[in-house]
Every structure is written in C-alpha cells, then in structure tokens.
Coordinates of C-alpha atoms and ligand atoms in Angstrom, one line a residue:
X596 CA 0.0 0.0 0.0
X597 CA 1.4 3.4 -1.0
X598 CA 2.1 5.8 1.8
X599 CA 0.4 9.2 1.4
X600 CA 2.8 11.9 2.5
X601 CA 1.6 13.9 5.6
X602 CA 2.9 17.4 5.8
X603 CA 2.6 20.3 8.3
X604 CA 3.0 23.9 7.2
X605 CA 3.5 26.6 9.9
X606 CA 3.3 30.3 8.9
X607 CA 1.6 33.4 10.2
X608 CA 1.2 34.7 6.7
X609 CA -2.3 33.6 5.5
X610 CA -1.3 34.0 1.8
X611 CA 1.5 31.5 2.1
X612 CA -0.6 29.1 4.1
X613 CA -2.9 29.0 1.1
X614 CA -0.3 29.0 -1.7
X615 CA 2.0 26.3 -0.4
X616 CA -0.6 23.5 0.0
X617 CA -1.8 24.3 -3.5
X618 CA 1.7 24.0 -4.9
X619 CA 2.0 20.7 -3.1
X620 CA -1.3 19.2 -4.3
X621 CA -0.5 20.4 -7.9
X622 CA 3.0 19.1 -8.1
X623 CA 3.1 16.2 -5.6
X624 CA -0.2 14.6 -6.3
X625 CA -1.7 12.9 -3.3
X626 CA -0.6 14.4 0.0
X627 CA -2.2 15.2 3.3
X628 CA -1.4 18.8 4.4
X629 CA -2.1 20.4 7.8
X630 CA -1.7 24.2 8.1
X631 CA -1.3 26.2 11.3
X632 CA -0.4 29.9 11.9
X633 CA 1.6 29.6 15.1
X634 CA 4.4 27.5 16.6
X635 CA 2.3 26.7 19.7
X636 CA -0.5 25.2 17.4
X637 CA 2.2 23.4 15.4
X638 CA 3.6 21.8 18.6
X639 CA 0.1 20.4 19.5
X640 CA -0.2 18.9 16.0
X641 CA 3.4 17.4 16.1
X642 CA 2.6 15.7 19.4
X643 CA -0.4 14.1 17.8
X644 CA 0.9 13.2 14.4
X645 CA 4.1 11.7 12.9
X646 CA 4.6 14.0 9.9
X647 CA 6.7 13.2 6.9
X648 CA 7.9 16.8 6.7
X649 CA 7.4 20.1 8.5
X650 CA 7.7 23.5 6.8
X651 CA 7.9 26.5 9.1
X652 CA 8.5 30.2 8.8
X653 CA 11.3 31.4 10.9
X654 CA 9.9 34.8 11.9
X655 CA 6.7 34.4 13.8
X656 CA 5.3 36.3 16.8
X657 CA 5.7 34.4 20.1
X658 CA 7.7 31.3 19.6
X659 CA 9.7 31.6 16.4
X660 CA 10.7 29.0 13.8
X661 CA 14.2 28.3 15.4
X662 CA 12.6 27.6 18.8
X663 CA 10.0 25.4 17.2
X664 CA 12.8 23.6 15.4
X665 CA 14.6 22.9 18.7
X666 CA 11.3 21.4 20.1
X667 CA 10.8 19.3 17.0
X668 CA 14.4 18.0 17.4
X669 CA 13.4 16.9 20.9
X670 CA 10.0 15.4 20.2
X671 CA 10.4 14.0 16.6
X672 CA 14.1 14.0 15.8
X673 CA 13.5 11.9 12.6
X674 CA 11.1 14.4 11.0
X675 CA 12.9 16.6 8.4
X676 CA 12.1 20.3 9.1
X677 CA 12.4 23.0 6.4
X678 CA 12.6 26.6 7.5
X679 CA 11.4 29.5 5.4
X680 CA 13.8 32.5 5.6
X681 CA 13.5 36.1 4.3
X682 CA 15.7 37.3 1.5
X683 CA 19.3 38.1 2.7
X684 CA 18.8 36.6 6.2
X685 CA 22.0 34.5 6.0
X686 CA 22.6 34.5 9.7
X687 CA 19.2 33.0 10.4
X688 CA 19.8 30.4 7.6
X689 CA 23.1 29.4 9.2
X690 CA 21.4 29.2 12.6
X691 CA 18.6 27.1 11.2
X692 CA 21.0 24.6 9.6
X693 CA 23.1 24.4 12.7
X694 CA 20.0 23.8 14.8
X695 CA 19.2 20.7 12.7
X696 CA 17.0 22.0 9.9
X697 CA 16.9 19.7 7.0
X698 CA 16.9 22.5 4.4
X699 CA 15.8 26.1 4.0
X700 CA 13.6 27.9 1.5
X701 CA 14.0 31.5 0.7
X702 CA 11.2 34.0 0.4
X703 CA 9.7 34.8 -2.1
X704 CA 9.1 31.0 -2.4
X705 CA 10.2 29.6 -5.7
X706 CA 7.6 26.8 -6.4
X707 CA 9.9 24.4 -8.2
X708 CA 12.6 24.7 -5.6
X709 CA 10.0 24.3 -2.9
X710 CA 8.5 21.1 -4.4
X711 CA 11.9 19.5 -5.0
X712 CA 13.0 20.3 -1.4
X713 CA 9.8 18.9 0.1
X714 CA 10.0 15.7 -2.1
X715 CA 13.5 15.1 -0.9
X716 CA 12.5 15.6 2.7
X717 CA 9.6 13.2 2.4
X718 CA 11.9 10.6 0.8
X719 CA 14.4 11.0 3.6
X720 CA 11.7 10.5 6.2
X721 CA 10.5 7.4 4.5
X722 CA 14.0 6.0 4.2
X723 CA 14.6 6.7 7.9
X724 CA 11.3 4.9 8.7
X725 CA 12.4 1.9 6.6
X726 CA 15.8 1.8 8.2
X727 CA 14.1 2.0 11.7
X728 CA 11.7 -0.8 10.7
X729 CA 14.5 -3.0 9.3
X730 CA 16.5 -2.3 12.4
X731 CA 13.6 -3.3 14.5
X732 CA 13.0 -6.4 12.5
X733 CA 16.7 -7.3 12.8
X734 CA 16.6 -6.8 16.6
X735 CA 13.5 -9.0 16.7
X736 CA 15.3 -11.6 14.6
X737 CA 18.4 -11.5 16.8
X738 CA 16.3 -11.9 19.9
X739 CA 14.5 -14.9 18.5
X740 CA 17.8 -16.4 17.4
X741 CA 19.1 -15.9 20.9
X742 CA 16.1 -17.6 22.4
X743 CA 16.5 -20.5 19.9
X744 CA 20.2 -20.9 21.0
X745 CA 19.1 -20.9 24.7
X746 CA 16.4 -23.4 23.9
X747 CA 18.8 -25.6 21.8
X748 CA 21.5 -25.4 24.5
X749 CA 18.9 -26.5 27.1
X750 CA 17.9 -29.4 24.9
X751 CA 21.5 -30.5 24.3
X752 CA 22.4 -30.3 28.0
X753 CA 19.3 -32.4 28.7
X754 CA 20.2 -34.9 25.9
X755 CA 23.7 -35.1 27.2
X756 CA 22.6 -35.8 30.7
X757 CA 20.1 -38.4 29.4
X758 CA 23.1 -40.0 27.5
X759 CA 25.2 -40.1 30.7
X760 CA 22.3 -41.5 32.6
X761 CA 21.9 -44.2 30.0
X762 CA 25.6 -45.0 30.0
X763 CA 25.6 -45.2 33.8
X764 CA 22.6 -47.5 33.9
X765 CA 23.8 -49.7 31.0
X766 CA 27.3 -50.1 32.3
X767 CA 25.9 -50.8 35.8
X768 CA 23.6 -53.5 34.4
X769 CA 26.4 -55.1 32.3
X770 CA 28.6 -55.5 35.3
X771 CA 26.5 -58.2 37.0
X772 CA 26.3 -60.8 34.2
X773 CA 30.0 -60.1 33.5
X774 CA 30.8 -60.8 37.1
X775 CA 29.1 -64.2 37.0
X776 CA 30.8 -65.0 33.7
X777 CA 34.1 -64.3 35.4
X778 CA 33.2 -66.5 38.4
X779 CA 32.2 -69.4 36.1
X780 CA 35.4 -69.0 34.0
X781 CA 37.5 -69.2 37.1
X782 CA 35.6 -72.3 38.3
X783 CA 36.1 -73.9 34.9
X784 CA 39.8 -73.1 34.8
X785 CA 40.3 -74.7 38.2
X786 CA 38.5 -77.8 37.1
X787 CA 40.6 -78.1 33.9
X788 CA 43.8 -77.4 35.9
X789 CA 43.0 -80.3 38.2
X790 CA 42.8 -82.7 35.3
X791 CA 45.7 -81.0 33.5
X792 CA 43.5 -80.4 30.5
X793 CA 44.9 -78.5 27.4
X794 CA 41.7 -76.4 27.5
X795 CA 43.3 -74.3 30.4
X796 CA 45.0 -71.9 27.9
X797 CA 41.7 -71.2 26.2
X798 CA 40.0 -70.5 29.5
X799 CA 42.9 -68.2 30.6
X800 CA 42.5 -66.2 27.4
X801 CA 38.7 -66.1 28.0
X802 CA 39.4 -64.7 31.5
X803 CA 41.7 -62.0 30.0
X804 CA 38.9 -60.9 27.6
X805 CA 36.5 -60.7 30.5
X806 CA 38.9 -58.6 32.5
X807 CA 39.4 -56.2 29.5
X808 CA 35.6 -56.0 29.1
X809 CA 35.4 -55.2 32.9
X810 CA 37.9 -52.3 32.4
X811 CA 35.9 -50.9 29.5
X812 CA 32.6 -51.1 31.3
X813 CA 34.2 -49.6 34.4
X814 CA 35.6 -46.7 32.3
X815 CA 32.1 -46.0 30.8
X816 CA 30.6 -46.1 34.3
X817 CA 33.3 -43.8 35.7
X818 CA 32.9 -41.3 32.8
X819 CA 29.2 -41.1 33.2
X820 CA 29.5 -40.6 37.0
X821 CA 32.1 -37.8 36.4
X822 CA 29.9 -36.1 33.8
X823 CA 26.8 -36.4 36.1
X824 CA 28.8 -34.9 39.0
X825 CA 28.3 -38.1 41.0
X826 CA 32.0 -39.1 41.3
X827 CA 33.0 -39.5 44.9
X828 CA 36.2 -40.5 46.7
X829 CA 36.7 -42.5 49.9
X830 CA 39.9 -40.9 51.1
X831 CA 42.2 -42.1 53.9
X832 CA 45.9 -41.5 54.8
X833 CA 47.9 -43.9 52.6
X834 CA 51.6 -44.5 52.0
X835 CA 52.0 -44.1 48.2
X836 CA 55.3 -46.0 48.3
X837 CA 53.5 -49.1 49.6
X838 CA 50.6 -48.5 47.2
X839 CA 53.0 -48.4 44.2
X840 CA 54.7 -51.6 45.3
X841 CA 51.3 -53.3 45.6
X842 CA 50.1 -52.0 42.1
X843 CA 53.4 -53.1 40.5
X844 CA 53.1 -56.5 42.0
X845 CA 49.5 -56.9 40.8
X846 CA 50.4 -55.7 37.3
X847 CA 53.3 -58.0 37.0
X848 CA 51.3 -61.1 38.1
X849 CA 48.3 -60.4 35.8
X850 CA 49.9 -59.1 32.6
X851 CA 51.1 -61.4 29.9
X852 CA 53.8 -61.1 28.9
X853 CA 54.9 -58.9 31.9
X854 CA 57.1 -55.9 31.0
X855 CA 60.6 -55.2 32.3
X856 CA 59.9 -52.9 35.2
X857 CA 62.2 -50.9 37.5
X858 CA 60.8 -49.4 40.7
X859 CA 62.6 -46.5 42.4
X860 CA 61.2 -46.0 45.9
X861 CA 62.5 -44.2 49.0
X862 CA 63.1 -46.2 52.2
X863 CA 60.5 -44.2 54.2
X864 CA 56.8 -43.8 53.7
X865 CA 55.2 -40.9 51.8
X866 CA 51.8 -40.2 53.2
X867 CA 49.0 -38.7 51.1
X868 CA 45.2 -38.6 51.8
X869 CA 43.8 -40.6 48.9
X870 CA 41.2 -43.1 47.7
X871 CA 43.7 -46.0 47.3
X872 CA 41.5 -47.9 44.9
X873 CA 41.1 -44.9 42.6
X874 CA 44.8 -43.9 42.7
X875 CA 45.7 -47.6 42.0
X876 CA 43.3 -47.4 39.0
X877 CA 45.3 -44.4 37.7
X878 CA 48.6 -46.1 38.2
X879 CA 47.4 -49.3 36.5
X880 CA 46.2 -47.3 33.6
X881 CA 49.5 -45.5 33.2
X882 CA 51.4 -48.8 33.5
X883 CA 49.2 -50.5 31.0
X884 CA 49.6 -47.5 28.6
X885 CA 53.4 -47.5 29.0
X886 CA 53.4 -51.3 28.3
X887 CA 50.9 -51.0 25.4
X888 CA 52.7 -48.2 23.6
X889 CA 56.3 -49.7 24.0
X890 CA 58.1 -52.6 22.3
X891 CA 57.5 -55.7 24.5
X892 CA 61.0 -55.7 26.2
X893 CA 61.5 -51.9 26.6
X894 CA 61.9 -51.0 30.2
X895 CA 59.3 -49.1 32.3
X896 CA 60.5 -47.1 35.3
X897 CA 58.3 -46.1 38.2
X898 CA 59.8 -43.5 40.6
X899 CA 58.2 -42.4 43.9
X900 CA 59.5 -39.3 45.7
X901 CA 58.3 -36.2 47.3
X902 CA 59.0 -32.5 46.7
X903 CA 57.4 -29.2 47.7
X904 CA 54.7 -30.8 49.8
X905 CA 53.7 -33.1 47.0
X906 CA 54.0 -36.9 46.6
X907 CA 55.2 -37.6 43.1
X908 CA 54.8 -40.8 41.1
X909 CA 56.3 -40.9 37.7
X910 CA 55.9 -43.6 35.1
X911 CA 58.5 -43.5 32.3
X912 CA 58.6 -45.6 29.2
X913 CA 60.9 -46.0 26.2
X914 CA 58.1 -46.5 23.8
X915 CA 56.7 -44.8 20.7
X916 CA 56.2 -41.4 22.4
X917 CA 53.8 -38.6 21.1
X918 CA 54.3 -35.5 19.0
X919 CA 53.9 -32.2 20.9
X920 CA 50.6 -31.2 19.2
X921 CA 48.9 -34.4 20.6
X922 CA 49.8 -33.8 24.2
X923 CA 47.1 -31.1 25.0
X924 CA 44.5 -33.6 23.8
X925 CA 45.4 -36.9 25.4
X926 CA 43.5 -36.2 28.6
X927 CA 40.3 -35.4 26.7
X928 CA 37.3 -37.7 26.7
X929 CA 37.4 -40.3 23.9
X930 CA 40.8 -39.0 22.6
X931 CA 42.9 -41.7 20.8
X932 CA 46.0 -40.4 19.0
X933 CA 45.7 -41.1 15.2
X934 CA 48.2 -43.4 13.6
X935 CA 49.6 -44.7 16.9
X936 CA 49.9 -48.5 16.9
X937 CA 49.7 -50.5 20.0
X938 CA 53.1 -52.2 20.4
X939 CA 52.3 -54.8 23.0
X940 CA 49.0 -56.5 24.0
X941 CA 45.5 -55.6 23.1
X942 CA 44.6 -52.5 21.1
X943 CA 41.1 -52.3 22.7
X944 CA 40.5 -48.9 24.2
X945 CA 37.9 -46.1 24.3
X946 CA 40.3 -43.2 24.9
X947 CA 38.9 -42.8 28.4
X948 CA 41.7 -44.0 30.6
X949 CA 43.7 -40.8 30.8
X950 CA 40.5 -38.7 31.0
X951 CA 39.4 -40.6 34.0
X952 CA 42.9 -40.6 35.5
X953 CA 43.1 -36.8 35.2
X954 CA 39.7 -36.4 36.9
X955 CA 40.6 -38.8 39.7
X956 CA 43.8 -36.9 40.4
X957 CA 42.1 -33.5 40.2
X958 CA 39.4 -34.7 42.6
X959 CA 42.3 -35.3 45.0
X960 CA 43.5 -31.7 44.6
X961 CA 46.5 -33.0 42.6
X962 CA 47.5 -32.9 39.0
X963 CA 48.9 -35.1 36.2
X964 CA 51.4 -34.1 33.5
X965 CA 53.1 -35.7 30.5
X966 CA 56.4 -35.2 28.7
X967 CA 57.0 -37.1 25.5
X968 CA 59.3 -37.3 22.5
X969 CA 58.3 -39.3 19.4
X970 CA 60.5 -42.4 19.1
X971 CA 62.0 -42.0 22.6
X972 CA 59.2 -42.4 25.0
X973 CA 56.9 -40.7 27.5
X974 CA 56.9 -39.8 31.2
X975 CA 53.6 -39.3 33.0
X976 CA 53.8 -37.7 36.5
X977 CA 51.1 -37.7 39.2
X978 CA 51.4 -35.0 41.9
X979 CA 49.3 -35.5 45.1
X980 CA 49.3 -33.2 48.1
X981 CA 51.1 -34.6 51.2
X982 CA 49.3 -35.1 54.4
X983 CA 49.6 -31.9 56.4
X984 CA 51.5 -32.0 59.8
X985 CA 52.7 -35.5 59.2
X986 CA 56.3 -36.2 60.0
X987 CA 57.6 -37.4 56.6
X988 CA 61.1 -38.3 55.9
X989 CA 62.5 -39.8 52.8
X990 CA 65.5 -42.0 52.8
X991 CA 67.8 -43.1 50.0
X992 CA 66.1 -44.1 46.8
X993 CA 66.0 -47.9 46.6
X994 CA 65.8 -49.6 43.3
X995 CA 64.0 -52.9 42.6
X996 CA 63.8 -54.7 39.3
X997 CA 60.9 -56.8 38.1
X998 CA 61.0 -58.8 35.0
Ligands
LIG182 P1 43.4 -45.6 25.3 O1 44.7 -46.1 25.7 O2 42.2 -46.5 25.6 O3 43.3 -45.2 23.8 P2 43.9 -43.4 27.0 O4 43.0 -42.3 27.5 O5 44.6 -44.2 28.1 O6 43.1 -44.2 26.0 O7 45.1 -42.7 26.1 C1 44.7 -41.8 25.1 C2 45.7 -41.8 24.0 O8 47.0 -41.3 24.5 C3 46.1 -43.2 23.5 O9 45.2 -43.6 22.5 C4 47.5 -43.0 23.0 O10 47.4 -42.5 21.6 C5 48.1 -41.9 23.8 N1 49.0 -42.5 24.9 C6 48.6 -42.7 26.2 N2 49.7 -43.2 26.9 C7 50.7 -43.2 26.0 C8 52.1 -43.7 26.1 N3 52.6 -44.1 27.3 N4 52.9 -43.6 25.0 C9 52.4 -43.2 23.8 N5 51.1 -42.8 23.6 C10 50.3 -42.8 24.7

C-alpha cells in the first residue's frame, strides 16, 4: 500500500498558508497537508501526528521557527524540518541549519525549488522509517535467534545428561552378568587345571577378555559418574610407596607377557590422603599404557618421591612417544591419537583411561602431567598433596627390578 505523505505547514502569513498547500497538491499529487499559523499550534499537531515533513516560517510572533525547530528535534528528531527565511537573512539560515534544519527555503518562495526540497524531505523521512523498521526487524530476529540458541542449549544439555544417565545405567547392568561369567570361567579353569586339560590356555584367554571388558565397562561407568557430578572418593591416609609396590606386583602377576619394570622408591613412607582404589586405578592405567605403547621388552621405570609438599609418582617408558601437538588432547574424553599403533598386547580402548585418570587426580587436589618425545618415550607424572603436619622423611632411593 502506497504511503500518502503527511505534511505540516506553519506560517503566520495567510497568503503563504494558502499557496504552499496548493503547490504541493498540484506538483506532488496525493498528499495530506495540515496548516497552522503559530508555533504553539504546530507543537500540538506534532505531538499528535508523525509528519513526513514540516515546513515552518522562521519569523513568527511568540515562539519563532528556530525555537520550534529545537522542540521538534526533541519530540520528533527523525522528522525533516524545512525553514522559510526572508531574503538576505544569511545569519538565520546558518542558525537554522546548525539547529538541525533539513533544508531552508527563501522568500519569495520559488515553487519548483520548494516542491523538489519537500520531495527530498519526504523521501528522507520514508527512508529513515524503513531503516528503523529494518533495524527493529533485525533486533527482533536477533532476539528470537538468541532464544533459539538458549532453547537448543537446554535441549543439548538435557540430551547429554540423558546419554550419561543411560551410560551409567547400561554399564551398571552389564557389570552383573560379566561378574558371574568371570566366576564361572575361574571355576572352569580350576577344574581343567585339576585334570591338566589343554583347555586351560583357552579359559585363561577367555578370562583375560572378561577382564578387558570389565575395564571398558568400568571406564564407561566412571565417565558417566564424572559427567553427572556423582563421582566421589573414599579418602584415607595412605603411603604411596606401599601403594606403588602393591600395584606393580598386581600388574606383574596379571599381565602377559609382563614388562621389564624398574621401581625406584624411598626407604621411608610418603603419606597422602587418597582413595587408594582410585589412585591404584590411575597407576594401573599409566602402567598398561606404558606397556601398550612400547616394544615388548622396553623397560618401564616407576619412581616415587616427594618435593614441595607433594608426593610424586612418575611412570616412564621408552616407547613410541607422542608429538607435541597431541599432548594437549590426550587427557580429553574419547581421545585416541591417530596413527599410533599399540606395540604390546590388546589395542582395545575407548580413549577414556587418561581422561578418568586426570579427573581422579584432580578430585584429590593434585595434577597429572606428561612429557613425551616421538620415538624416545613418555613420562607421566602424578602429583598429590602430602598429608599436612605429618612427619615425613624420605630415605635413600631404593631400586628394585621386576621382569
Ligand atoms: P586408550 O589407551 O584407551 O586409547 P587413554 O586415554 O589411556 O586411552 O590414552 C589416550 C591416547 O593417548 C592413546 O590412544 C594413545 O594414543 C596416547 N597415549 C597414552 N599413553 C601413551 C604412552 N605411554 N605412549 C604413547 N602414547 C600414549
């Protein structure tokens, strides 16, 4: 629908008040024109209507055109105002333009000039309106996009939580049948061992598969608990020297083939407040990675010491190592380095071991770091806060070899 221009003319000269609307209707075609003979009257109209253009004489009794212009700038700053000045009144013209007038028209009014000026003013007003409308539409669109993002984020958070709930439930449910399977396999192995059956080797490899499955399921369960914020620790004061000896012994007796392992430990205990099961889990994971990503006879060194109120356990291997750009990612969930081949044992893994390890150590108020050189090997370090006020002393480092 075409917009009919709406114009206000303000002049105390009745002749001009008659002539100007006539010029407009003759040259502009359809237009709606209000005429008033004082600035006060004009102000009332401007309050009520949103004009496309206002034409006002400058010299009027009472409030003059410049004062009216100032008021228009306050009330309707987007409405172009043209001021009519007398011949030779340059000062007034300059004042009008500085005061924000859109244009000025000199008396005696030249009709062609007047009509061109008013057409331009109307176009300007309409353009300003369009810009304002488009800006409004854009703001509205931006708001609705923002709402959509908020809504989508809420949905994604809910879907993520549902996924973690499902993982937690599924891995929990899988644990029970796997546990009975493990029990039955043990029973069968003992029976076959008693009669020295050759089936024993098959049952042993079955048991190993069950253990690997147990680790994977436990990793999924732990990850979902961490993500759901339900991961808890049962911490007590523990000697990490003893804990490392215990974990190394367990690893050496259960892995096949066992690695060549060197354990550097101090003579005295190093006490930290930890959940021993969880820290053992981290150590086992580091050990099994060191073993997995090294040639089968490459040595693995575990060192336990303390420094700056921290108990430090490091696991060093002489394996494939990792390039620097991979290091920031290896503690992320599901991260498995591309093109890294497992050197020893099974390649089964979900890329969760280091993620869980980091979370466990951070839950203890400690941290875990890695240094690695491709082709030379990697060193993982776990740092755990020492028990406060405990009399800790560390003797000479002892070395023990396992192979
Ligand atoms: P997974 O071993 O199941 O893939 P992890 O979270 O334990 O998952 O390890 C993530 C990745 O980090 C591994 O896929 C491997 O690429 C790299 N990585 C971990 N430990 C070592 C190591 N000792 N030597 C070389 N690469 C390693």
